[in-house]
CSV table of C-alpha atoms in Angstrom, one decimal:
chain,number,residue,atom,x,y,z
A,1,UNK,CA,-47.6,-23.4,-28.9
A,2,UNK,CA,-46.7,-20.5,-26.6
A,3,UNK,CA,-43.7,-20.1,-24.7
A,4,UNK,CA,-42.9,-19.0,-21.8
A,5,UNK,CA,-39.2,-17.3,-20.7
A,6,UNK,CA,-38.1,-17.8,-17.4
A,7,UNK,CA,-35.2,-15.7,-17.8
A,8,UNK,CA,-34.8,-12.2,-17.1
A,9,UNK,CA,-33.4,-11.5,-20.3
A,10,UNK,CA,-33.8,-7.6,-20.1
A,11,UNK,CA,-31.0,-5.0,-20.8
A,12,UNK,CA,-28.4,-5.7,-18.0
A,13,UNK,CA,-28.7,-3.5,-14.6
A,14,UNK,CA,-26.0,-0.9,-13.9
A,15,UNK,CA,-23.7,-1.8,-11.2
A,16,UNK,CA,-24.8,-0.1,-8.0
A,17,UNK,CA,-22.0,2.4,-7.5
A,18,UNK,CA,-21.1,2.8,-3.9
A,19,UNK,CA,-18.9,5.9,-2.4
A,20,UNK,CA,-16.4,5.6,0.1
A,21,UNK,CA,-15.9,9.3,1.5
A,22,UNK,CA,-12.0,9.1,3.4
A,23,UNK,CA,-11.9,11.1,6.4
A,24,UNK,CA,-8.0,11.7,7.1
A,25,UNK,CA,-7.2,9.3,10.0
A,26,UNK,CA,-9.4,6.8,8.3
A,27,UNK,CA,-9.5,3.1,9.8
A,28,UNK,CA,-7.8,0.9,6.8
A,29,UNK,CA,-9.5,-2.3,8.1
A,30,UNK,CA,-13.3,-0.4,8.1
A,31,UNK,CA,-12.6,0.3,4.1
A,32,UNK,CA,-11.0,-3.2,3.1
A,33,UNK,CA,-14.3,-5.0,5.6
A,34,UNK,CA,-16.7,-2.8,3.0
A,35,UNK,CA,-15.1,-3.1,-0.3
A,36,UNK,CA,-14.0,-7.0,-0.2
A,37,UNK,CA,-17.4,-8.0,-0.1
A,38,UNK,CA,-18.4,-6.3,-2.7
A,39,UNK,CA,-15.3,-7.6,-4.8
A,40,UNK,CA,-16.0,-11.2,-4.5
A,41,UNK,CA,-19.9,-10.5,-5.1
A,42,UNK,CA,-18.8,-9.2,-8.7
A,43,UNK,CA,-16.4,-12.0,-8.7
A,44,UNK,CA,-18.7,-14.8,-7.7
A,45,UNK,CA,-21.4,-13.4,-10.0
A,46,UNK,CA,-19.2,-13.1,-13.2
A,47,UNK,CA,-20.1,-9.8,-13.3
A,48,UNK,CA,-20.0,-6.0,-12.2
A,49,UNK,CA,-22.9,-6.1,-9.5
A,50,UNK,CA,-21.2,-3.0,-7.8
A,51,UNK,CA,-19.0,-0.3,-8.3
A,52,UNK,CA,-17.4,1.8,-6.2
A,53,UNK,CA,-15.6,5.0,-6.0
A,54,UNK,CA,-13.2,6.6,-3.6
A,55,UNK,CA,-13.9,10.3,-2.8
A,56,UNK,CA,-11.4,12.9,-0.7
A,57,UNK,CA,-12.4,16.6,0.2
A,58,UNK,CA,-9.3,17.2,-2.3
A,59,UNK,CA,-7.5,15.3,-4.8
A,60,UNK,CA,-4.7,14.8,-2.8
A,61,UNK,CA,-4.3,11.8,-1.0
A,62,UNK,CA,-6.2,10.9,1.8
A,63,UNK,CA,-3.6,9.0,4.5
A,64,UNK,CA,-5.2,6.3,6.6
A,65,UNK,CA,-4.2,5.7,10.1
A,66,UNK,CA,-1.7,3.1,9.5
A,67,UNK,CA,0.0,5.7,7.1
A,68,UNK,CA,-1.0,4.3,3.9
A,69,UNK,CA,-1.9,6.9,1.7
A,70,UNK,CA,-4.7,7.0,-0.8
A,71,UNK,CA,-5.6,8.7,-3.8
A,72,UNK,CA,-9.0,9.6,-4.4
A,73,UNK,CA,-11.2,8.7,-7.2
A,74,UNK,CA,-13.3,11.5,-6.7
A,75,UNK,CA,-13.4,14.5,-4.4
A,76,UNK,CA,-17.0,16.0,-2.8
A,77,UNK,CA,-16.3,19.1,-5.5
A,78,UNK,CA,-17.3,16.3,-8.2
A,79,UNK,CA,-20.3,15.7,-9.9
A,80,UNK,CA,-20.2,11.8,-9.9
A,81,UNK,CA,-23.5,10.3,-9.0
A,82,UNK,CA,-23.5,7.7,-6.3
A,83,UNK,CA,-26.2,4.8,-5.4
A,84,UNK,CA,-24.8,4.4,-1.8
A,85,UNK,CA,-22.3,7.0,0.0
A,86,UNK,CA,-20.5,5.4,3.3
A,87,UNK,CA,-18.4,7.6,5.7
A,88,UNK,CA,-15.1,5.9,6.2
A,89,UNK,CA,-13.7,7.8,9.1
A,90,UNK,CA,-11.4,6.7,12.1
A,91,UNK,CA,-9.9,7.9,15.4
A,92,UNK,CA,-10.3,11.6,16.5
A,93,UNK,CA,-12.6,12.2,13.5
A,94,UNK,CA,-13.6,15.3,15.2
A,95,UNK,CA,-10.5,16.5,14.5
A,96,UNK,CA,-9.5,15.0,11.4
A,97,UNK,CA,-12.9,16.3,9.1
A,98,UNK,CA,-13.3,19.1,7.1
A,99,UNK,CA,-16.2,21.4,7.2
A,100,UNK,CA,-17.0,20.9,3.1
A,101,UNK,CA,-17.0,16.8,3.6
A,102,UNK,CA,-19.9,17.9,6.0
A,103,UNK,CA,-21.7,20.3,3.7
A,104,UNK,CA,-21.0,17.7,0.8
A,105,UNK,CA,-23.0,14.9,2.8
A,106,UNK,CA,-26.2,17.6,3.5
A,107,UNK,CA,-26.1,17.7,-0.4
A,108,UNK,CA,-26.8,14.4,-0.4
A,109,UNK,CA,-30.0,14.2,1.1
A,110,UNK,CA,-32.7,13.3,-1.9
A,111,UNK,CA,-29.5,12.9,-4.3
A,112,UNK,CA,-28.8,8.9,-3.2
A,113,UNK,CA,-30.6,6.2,-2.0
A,114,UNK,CA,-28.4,5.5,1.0
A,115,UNK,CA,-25.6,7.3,3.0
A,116,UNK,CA,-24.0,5.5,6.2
A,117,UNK,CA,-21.2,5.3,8.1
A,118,UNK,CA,-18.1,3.0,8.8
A,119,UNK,CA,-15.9,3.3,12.0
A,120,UNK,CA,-16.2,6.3,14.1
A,121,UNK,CA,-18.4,7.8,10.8
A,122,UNK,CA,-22.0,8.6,12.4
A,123,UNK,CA,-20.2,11.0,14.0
A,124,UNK,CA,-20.5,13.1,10.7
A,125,UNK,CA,-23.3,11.8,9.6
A,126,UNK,CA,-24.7,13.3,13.1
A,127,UNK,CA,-22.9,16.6,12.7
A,128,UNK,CA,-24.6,16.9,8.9
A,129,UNK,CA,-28.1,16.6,10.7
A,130,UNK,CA,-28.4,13.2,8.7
A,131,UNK,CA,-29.5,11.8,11.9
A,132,UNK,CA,-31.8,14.3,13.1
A,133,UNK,CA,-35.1,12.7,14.8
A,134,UNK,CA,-33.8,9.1,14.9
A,135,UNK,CA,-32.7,7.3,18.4
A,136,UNK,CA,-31.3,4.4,18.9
């Protein structure tokens, strides 16, 4: 009698690993909307479904616009490899980047599968030429 499994019972996927790249300034609420999600999918799930990392142009903290101040996992100087990359930027990001975050995110280009942008983030995305021949 043959049988037939129903089950995907191959080797487990890797988590998809997400980063969140802190502008200074960045809006608190745009991270917490992005990563909660996430959270409660690996909780509902029983397992790790995502990962994620946080990434600074330094390894100093990054401070958020309501003052909290965050240590990076990471900084754009790092070799970590990333599924997904997301912008997390906030007020006056034109004055709050840094020209290696931007020359980080060109790198990216055939290096992840996805990069966007939280808050006022296409702004960089636009200044890296990542959005270069689309319109909205």
């Amino acid at each position: 009698m043959a049988e037939i499994n129903l089950k995907n019972e191959t080797a487990e996927a890797e988590p998809i690993h997400i980063g969140f790249l802190l502008i200074e300034n960045f809006t608190m609420l745009a991270l917490a909307a992005a990563m909660e999600p996430l959270r409660m999918a690996n909780q509902l799930a029983g397992k790790h479904l995502y990962s994620w990392s946080l990434i600074g142009a330094s390894p100093e903290a990054v401070t958020a616009s309501d003052g909290i101040r965050i240590m990076p996992d990471h900084t754009v100087n790092d070799s970590a490899d990333y599924d997904i990359v997301f912008v997390v930027s906030g007020i006056n990001v034109m004055e709050n980047y840094q020209a290696q975050e931007v020359r980080w995110l060109r790198s990216l280009v055939g290096r992840v599968k996805t990069v966007g942008a939280l808050c006022t983030g296409p702004y960089l995305l636009a200044k890296a030429g990542l959005l270069d021949g689309y319109t909205c």
